[in-house]
XYZ file of C-alpha atoms in Angstrom:
460
model
C -57.544 -13.147 -78.171
C -60.699 -13.111 -76.074
C -62.696 -15.157 -78.640
C -65.976 -13.612 -77.660
C -67.467 -14.151 -81.169
C -68.599 -17.542 -82.269
C -66.779 -17.168 -85.567
C -63.300 -18.592 -85.715
C -60.456 -16.611 -87.259
C -57.871 -18.429 -89.331
C -54.603 -16.752 -88.534
C -52.634 -18.956 -90.948
C -54.715 -17.770 -93.853
C -54.289 -14.172 -92.777
C -50.493 -14.574 -92.581
C -50.372 -15.965 -96.142
C -52.400 -13.078 -97.491
C -50.617 -10.303 -95.501
C -46.999 -10.016 -96.753
C -45.837 -7.463 -94.106
C -46.239 -9.951 -91.309
C -43.728 -12.228 -93.026
C -41.096 -9.492 -92.905
C -41.309 -8.978 -89.083
C -38.488 -10.997 -87.296
C -36.919 -10.534 -83.755
C -33.702 -8.405 -83.859
C -30.340 -10.111 -83.022
C -29.279 -7.491 -80.411
C -32.369 -8.090 -78.339
C -31.736 -11.786 -78.450
C -28.116 -11.275 -77.371
C -29.183 -8.934 -74.548
C -31.574 -11.550 -73.296
C -28.839 -14.167 -73.314
C -26.521 -11.811 -71.450
C -29.144 -10.986 -68.822
C -29.863 -14.665 -68.315
C -26.140 -15.362 -67.972
C -25.746 -12.519 -65.458
C -28.670 -13.877 -63.510
C -27.025 -17.290 -63.272
C -23.705 -15.657 -62.326
C -25.439 -13.625 -59.610
C -27.125 -16.727 -58.303
C -23.742 -18.481 -58.314
C -22.162 -15.582 -56.467
C -24.780 -15.875 -53.750
C -23.394 -19.344 -52.995
C -19.781 -18.192 -52.794
C -18.151 -18.308 -49.295
C -18.147 -15.069 -47.277
C -16.136 -14.675 -44.072
C -18.156 -13.004 -41.375
C -16.492 -10.247 -39.410
C -16.976 -7.556 -36.792
C -15.910 -4.111 -37.916
C -14.516 -1.552 -35.507
C -12.565 1.681 -35.472
C -9.676 2.649 -33.256
C -6.185 4.067 -33.129
C -2.554 3.061 -32.935
C -1.219 2.715 -29.381
C 1.364 0.667 -27.478
C 0.901 -2.718 -25.877
C 2.897 -1.906 -22.727
C 1.811 1.125 -20.680
C 5.457 2.186 -20.389
C 5.628 2.528 -24.199
C 2.720 4.942 -24.474
C 3.129 8.721 -24.645
C 3.536 10.186 -21.198
C 3.750 13.612 -19.643
C 6.744 14.629 -17.564
C 5.714 16.376 -14.348
C 7.543 18.564 -11.895
C 7.539 17.072 -8.404
C 7.720 20.515 -6.739
C 6.374 23.972 -7.410
C 8.839 26.426 -8.857
C 9.810 28.782 -11.650
C 11.295 27.608 -14.948
C 14.911 28.737 -14.933
C 16.233 27.078 -18.083
C 15.126 24.737 -20.896
C 17.591 22.085 -22.045
C 15.535 20.536 -24.874
C 13.456 21.433 -27.885
C 10.429 19.762 -29.434
C 11.171 16.757 -31.646
C 14.583 16.235 -30.064
C 15.648 12.649 -29.211
C 16.470 12.201 -25.564
C 17.965 9.515 -23.345
C 16.961 8.420 -19.916
C 17.928 10.900 -17.136
C 18.677 13.684 -19.613
C 17.887 17.095 -18.117
C 14.772 18.562 -19.720
C 14.478 21.745 -17.676
C 15.889 23.448 -14.583
C 13.547 25.125 -12.117
C 14.265 27.506 -9.251
C 12.727 27.679 -5.784
C 9.669 29.792 -4.997
C 8.956 28.838 -1.364
C 10.399 31.102 1.337
C 11.259 28.122 3.571
C 13.859 26.947 1.053
C 15.471 30.235 0.008
C 18.516 29.788 2.286
C 21.391 28.478 0.113
C 22.974 26.822 3.180
C 19.746 25.273 4.438
C 21.108 21.724 4.315
C 24.171 22.736 6.344
C 22.041 24.439 8.997
C 19.698 21.481 9.215
C 22.688 19.208 9.642
C 23.922 21.407 12.508
C 20.493 21.210 14.149
C 20.532 17.428 13.776
C 24.011 17.239 15.349
C 23.000 19.541 18.252
C 19.848 17.587 18.941
C 21.795 14.323 18.785
C 24.359 15.610 21.296
C 21.609 16.788 23.652
C 19.928 13.416 23.401
C 23.208 11.603 24.067
C 23.804 13.808 27.141
C 20.338 12.998 28.422
C 20.972 9.311 27.829
C 24.170 9.681 29.896
C 22.128 11.295 32.644
C 19.732 8.361 32.553
C 22.651 5.964 33.004
C 23.981 8.076 35.924
C 20.552 8.050 37.547
C 20.430 4.267 37.114
C 23.743 4.032 38.940
C 22.477 6.412 41.628
C 19.337 4.335 42.110
C 21.440 1.166 42.373
C 23.707 2.882 44.937
C 20.711 4.037 46.962
C 19.263 0.553 46.881
C 22.573 -0.911 48.075
C 22.860 1.748 50.821
C 19.289 1.073 51.847
C 20.048 -2.614 52.038
C 23.104 -2.077 54.264
C 21.416 0.576 56.449
C 18.358 -1.566 56.943
C 20.525 -4.529 57.825
C 22.358 -2.385 60.384
C 19.074 -1.042 61.810
C 17.665 -4.540 61.878
C 20.677 -5.739 63.888
C 20.313 -2.802 66.239
C 16.655 -3.554 66.698
C 17.447 -7.185 67.378
C 20.058 -6.185 70.001
C 17.523 -3.872 71.678
C 14.958 -6.656 71.698
C 17.401 -9.092 73.257
C 18.402 -6.417 75.820
C 14.743 -6.012 76.764
C 14.447 -9.768 77.224
C 17.627 -9.840 79.338
C 16.572 -6.891 81.496
C 13.142 -8.395 81.926
C 14.686 -11.670 83.115
C 17.003 -9.798 85.541
C 14.064 -7.824 86.872
C 12.074 -10.970 87.464
C 15.033 -12.590 89.270
C 15.538 -9.496 91.405
C 11.849 -9.362 92.206
C 12.117 -12.942 93.422
C 15.093 -11.891 95.594
C 13.075 -8.927 96.837
C 10.208 -11.215 97.783
C 12.569 -13.516 99.683
C 14.228 -10.567 101.425
C 10.824 -9.188 102.319
C 9.706 -12.467 103.870
C 12.954 -12.851 105.824
C 12.673 -9.282 107.119
C 9.115 -9.977 108.239
C 10.270 -12.996 110.279
C 13.224 -11.154 111.738
C 11.023 -8.210 112.604
C 8.632 -10.525 114.434
C 11.483 -12.102 116.357
C 12.912 -8.747 117.181
C 9.741 -6.997 118.267
C 7.864 -9.800 120.001
C 10.389 -12.191 121.483
C 13.591 -10.179 121.389
C 15.463 -13.230 120.145
C 17.654 -11.293 117.778
C 19.617 -8.180 118.271
C 18.785 -4.858 116.801
C 21.924 -5.065 114.693
C 20.730 -8.219 112.962
C 17.326 -6.614 112.482
C 18.893 -3.567 110.899
C 21.017 -5.760 108.593
C 17.909 -7.505 107.397
C 16.172 -4.195 106.888
C 19.188 -2.865 104.952
C 19.203 -5.965 102.776
C 15.508 -5.490 102.054
C 16.112 -1.892 101.098
C 19.005 -2.836 98.807
C 16.954 -5.533 97.139
C 14.119 -3.052 96.578
C 16.567 -0.541 95.171
C 17.849 -3.149 92.746
C 14.294 -3.956 91.659
C 13.608 -0.286 90.975
C 16.930 0.046 89.122
C 16.167 -3.004 86.983
C 12.668 -1.667 86.271
C 14.189 1.587 85.065
C 16.758 -0.316 83.046
C 14.014 -2.443 81.449
C 12.054 0.707 80.635
C 15.158 2.221 78.986
C 15.701 -1.000 76.977
C 12.078 -0.914 75.809
C 12.473 2.705 74.769
C 15.623 1.759 72.836
C 13.691 -1.045 71.142
C 10.974 1.426 70.146
C 13.616 3.860 68.899
C 15.279 1.069 66.877
C 11.924 0.212 65.262
C 11.287 3.891 64.507
C 14.781 4.259 63.088
C 14.242 1.161 60.899
C 10.967 2.533 59.506
C 12.537 5.963 59.085
C 15.375 4.465 57.053
C 12.855 2.670 54.823
C 10.880 5.887 54.266
C 14.024 7.976 53.753
C 15.633 5.679 51.209
C 12.305 4.971 49.487
C 11.807 8.727 49.033
C 15.324 9.163 47.666
C 14.908 6.211 45.283
C 11.496 7.474 44.083
C 12.955 10.933 43.555
C 15.791 9.525 41.465
C 13.322 7.291 39.607
C 11.089 10.298 38.884
C 14.061 12.284 37.615
C 15.077 9.314 35.500
C 11.564 9.049 34.022
C 11.582 12.778 33.255
C 14.943 12.425 31.557
C 13.733 9.418 29.579
C 10.663 11.412 28.500
C 12.963 14.187 27.338
C 15.107 11.632 25.490
C 12.024 10.190 23.780
C 10.852 13.695 22.854
C 14.344 14.546 21.630
C 14.406 11.337 19.594
C 11.127 12.349 17.937
C 12.421 15.855 17.213
C 15.658 14.378 15.891
C 13.659 12.099 13.603
C 11.670 15.106 12.352
C 14.878 17.026 11.714
C 16.346 14.092 9.828
C 13.141 13.776 7.832
C 13.244 17.479 7.041
C 16.901 17.208 6.073
C 16.197 14.231 3.773
C 13.187 15.971 2.226
C 15.213 19.124 1.647
C 18.052 17.116 0.124
C 15.659 15.275 -2.185
C 13.889 18.545 -3.018
C 17.192 20.070 -4.060
C 17.526 17.222 -6.566
C 14.067 17.965 -7.993
C 15.267 21.268 -9.435
C 16.371 19.220 -12.457
C 13.482 17.675 -14.404
C 14.852 14.456 -15.923
C 13.692 12.298 -18.814
C 12.000 9.099 -17.552
C 13.184 6.972 -20.504
C 14.648 7.057 -24.003
C 12.389 8.716 -26.522
C 11.471 11.957 -28.209
C 10.119 15.264 -26.962
C 6.673 15.587 -28.504
C 5.547 18.899 -27.059
C 6.556 21.354 -24.349
C 3.443 22.164 -22.316
C 5.058 25.239 -20.725
C 6.721 28.004 -22.656
C 9.350 30.606 -21.928
C 11.669 31.131 -18.988
C 10.402 32.348 -15.624
C 6.946 30.805 -15.950
C 5.519 29.494 -12.689
C 4.575 25.829 -12.409
C 2.654 24.010 -9.706
C 3.626 20.798 -7.976
C 2.860 17.701 -10.089
C 2.103 19.898 -13.117
C 3.043 18.526 -16.553
C 5.684 20.461 -18.458
C 6.368 18.232 -21.506
C 5.150 15.150 -23.382
C 7.575 12.313 -24.167
C 7.134 9.509 -26.695
C 9.199 6.336 -25.978
C 11.837 5.511 -28.560
C 10.933 1.923 -29.493
C 7.362 1.239 -28.414
C 5.690 -2.116 -28.815
C 3.083 -1.054 -31.374
C -0.474 -2.289 -30.924
C -3.902 -1.243 -32.161
C -6.743 -0.250 -29.898
C -10.160 -1.132 -31.372
C -13.481 -0.273 -29.782
C -16.272 -2.802 -30.371
C -19.908 -2.671 -29.227
C -20.885 -4.676 -26.184
C -23.128 -6.972 -28.253
C -20.113 -8.247 -30.242
C -17.787 -8.908 -27.280
C -19.144 -12.452 -26.581
C -18.172 -13.416 -30.162
C -14.524 -12.463 -29.702
C -11.776 -14.307 -27.888
C -8.066 -13.929 -27.595
C -6.178 -15.062 -30.700
C -8.871 -14.107 -33.230
C -7.475 -12.951 -36.580
C -7.975 -9.298 -37.437
C -7.464 -7.322 -40.664
C -6.379 -3.710 -40.241
C -6.445 -0.678 -42.485
C -4.219 2.184 -41.302
C -4.843 5.818 -42.092
C -2.357 7.011 -44.707
C -1.865 3.570 -46.301
C -4.077 3.096 -49.402
C -6.038 -0.110 -49.189
C -8.740 -2.021 -51.013
C -10.554 -4.066 -48.428
C -13.206 -6.688 -49.087
C -14.128 -7.673 -45.562
C -15.623 -11.043 -46.515
C -12.724 -12.000 -48.791
C -9.527 -11.034 -46.965
C -7.449 -12.965 -49.506
C -8.270 -10.471 -52.254
C -7.797 -7.411 -50.038
C -4.894 -5.111 -50.846
C -3.082 -2.764 -48.459
C -4.402 -4.294 -45.227
C -2.346 -5.845 -42.460
C -2.882 -8.861 -40.268
C -3.234 -8.913 -36.504
C -4.631 -10.952 -33.657
C -6.566 -10.120 -30.498
C -4.207 -9.847 -27.527
C -6.338 -8.255 -24.793
C -10.073 -7.856 -24.194
C -11.064 -5.444 -21.449
C -13.180 -6.790 -18.605
C -14.988 -3.489 -18.072
C -16.799 -1.242 -20.487
C -15.177 1.988 -21.644
C -16.684 5.373 -22.225
C -19.193 5.375 -25.047
C -20.570 1.932 -24.196
C -17.840 -0.048 -25.999
C -15.157 -2.512 -25.015
C -11.517 -2.074 -25.885
C -9.492 -4.655 -27.820
C -5.701 -4.576 -28.092
C -4.447 -6.002 -31.389
C -0.841 -7.074 -32.005
C 0.843 -8.222 -35.243
C -0.091 -11.745 -36.270
C 3.009 -13.819 -37.173
C 0.825 -16.288 -39.115
C -0.365 -13.523 -41.456
C 1.455 -10.542 -42.945
C 2.215 -9.245 -39.476
C 4.961 -6.812 -40.478
C 3.212 -3.542 -39.847
C 4.622 -0.302 -41.322
C 7.506 1.121 -39.348
C 6.204 4.624 -39.988
C 3.138 4.106 -37.785
C 2.691 6.819 -35.162
C 0.766 6.618 -31.930
C -2.734 8.018 -32.312
C -3.135 7.235 -36.029
C -6.612 6.115 -37.056
C -7.301 2.436 -37.769
C -10.231 0.554 -39.261
C -10.311 -3.133 -38.399
C -12.269 -6.314 -38.986
C -12.297 -9.213 -36.522
C -12.647 -12.307 -38.703
C -15.200 -14.995 -37.829
C -16.766 -17.983 -39.704
C -17.130 -18.591 -43.497
C -20.766 -18.645 -44.674
C -22.494 -18.299 -48.107
C -23.147 -14.773 -49.289
C -26.889 -15.349 -49.401
C -26.812 -16.393 -45.751
C -24.925 -13.213 -44.819
C -27.540 -11.080 -46.597
C -30.317 -13.010 -44.924
C -28.601 -12.680 -41.490
C -28.183 -8.921 -41.791
C -31.727 -8.425 -43.056
C -33.039 -10.299 -40.018
C -30.551 -8.818 -37.546
C -29.102 -12.188 -36.496
C -25.636 -12.392 -34.875
C -22.705 -13.898 -36.798
C -21.939 -17.602 -36.561
C -18.890 -19.055 -34.794
C -16.558 -21.976 -35.434
C -16.503 -22.715 -31.711
C -17.786 -21.250 -28.491
C -15.481 -18.504 -27.144
C -13.444 -19.273 -24.037
C -14.913 -18.357 -20.648
C -11.678 -16.487 -19.932
C -11.734 -13.618 -22.422
C -8.004 -13.148 -21.974
C -7.178 -16.802 -22.613
C -3.566 -17.977 -22.581
C -0.737 -16.325 -24.455
C -0.216 -17.757 -27.936
C -2.906 -20.446 -27.608
C -6.567 -20.730 -28.531
C -8.949 -22.647 -26.378
C -10.977 -25.019 -28.518
C -14.449 -25.902 -27.370
C -17.039 -27.816 -29.324
C -20.237 -25.869 -29.700
C -23.109 -27.816 -28.216
């Protein structure tokens, strides 16, 4: 009461006089409800201190760990027309089974005996090239023969020139000796002529003999001069013949060498054309094998991407989808970039597959029902479309890693990457403030880590 008045009220006296006040007592149900609410409050406070395992949630799909185990499309290596289908959708197949047969659509390959004709062209070109190679060998022999003949002819001409030179020297010496004789005869005739004309000491007969001797000596000098001139001309002719032989044989050798080079050029060109023909033959032979579209591995035909018979297909165009028979199942989860630094290889993951009923309490994996265990196998180094990073999850042998055998590639998956245990109140407080989860240890610098091992680092 406010007690504004100065008079005091005696409530005890009022209670004794008023009987109805004595009959008013608190109901039992209200008291019980209060006890229950207080108990629930204490239980709620206790729950806030229970451990909660932090996690990173992500969605994804079922895939295969190895690229060879993922669904793939079978393509036709060449353009053509579908001639026959050998399979149907859902059918199991083995490696190298024929899926479809296609027929040719290019005019260049319509000839049914094209390989035979190409082989004949290859043989003809090879024979022509071998003949040209034989001609090259013959020209080599001809050039060697010309070089040998040139050597012998030049040696003969050189000897002839040397003989002419020696003849010139000999004739020159004879001429000089005869000129000396002519000089002596001339002097003797002059003395005899003086004796004959002035003193008459000798007879005319002796004078005439001396004159005849002088004339004979002069005649010999003239004859030797002519002989020396002829020897010099022979020497010049020998030199000219020597040079002519060099020019003649050099021209013949160059001509044979030029013909040899032309033949070698033809052989090289023929070798290139032969290589092209062989390449064309090999390509045609391999192309003829591409008429049968074969299965790349054991598996199942998922879907035929082309229908009917006679439909045209382009080169490298897919005609069917194949699922490998026994793929190494993995899960592909996409996590935001902000959570990637918190994840390392070997982290435990809980998975919930579409089609398998599950009750998942992300913070208490031990009480979850219908979920399956896994561990991080691969973390991509580059970001994917949508601004997320891809994780590849494989079964965890330390947990219940036996995933359902009925899993199909492409099925939806919801996963939780498990982190550190913290109190529930801390988790509420962290999410309200937008703080990142806590870690047991700092993640490895190498996001991929080492197979089957975690790298332990103490957090500073």
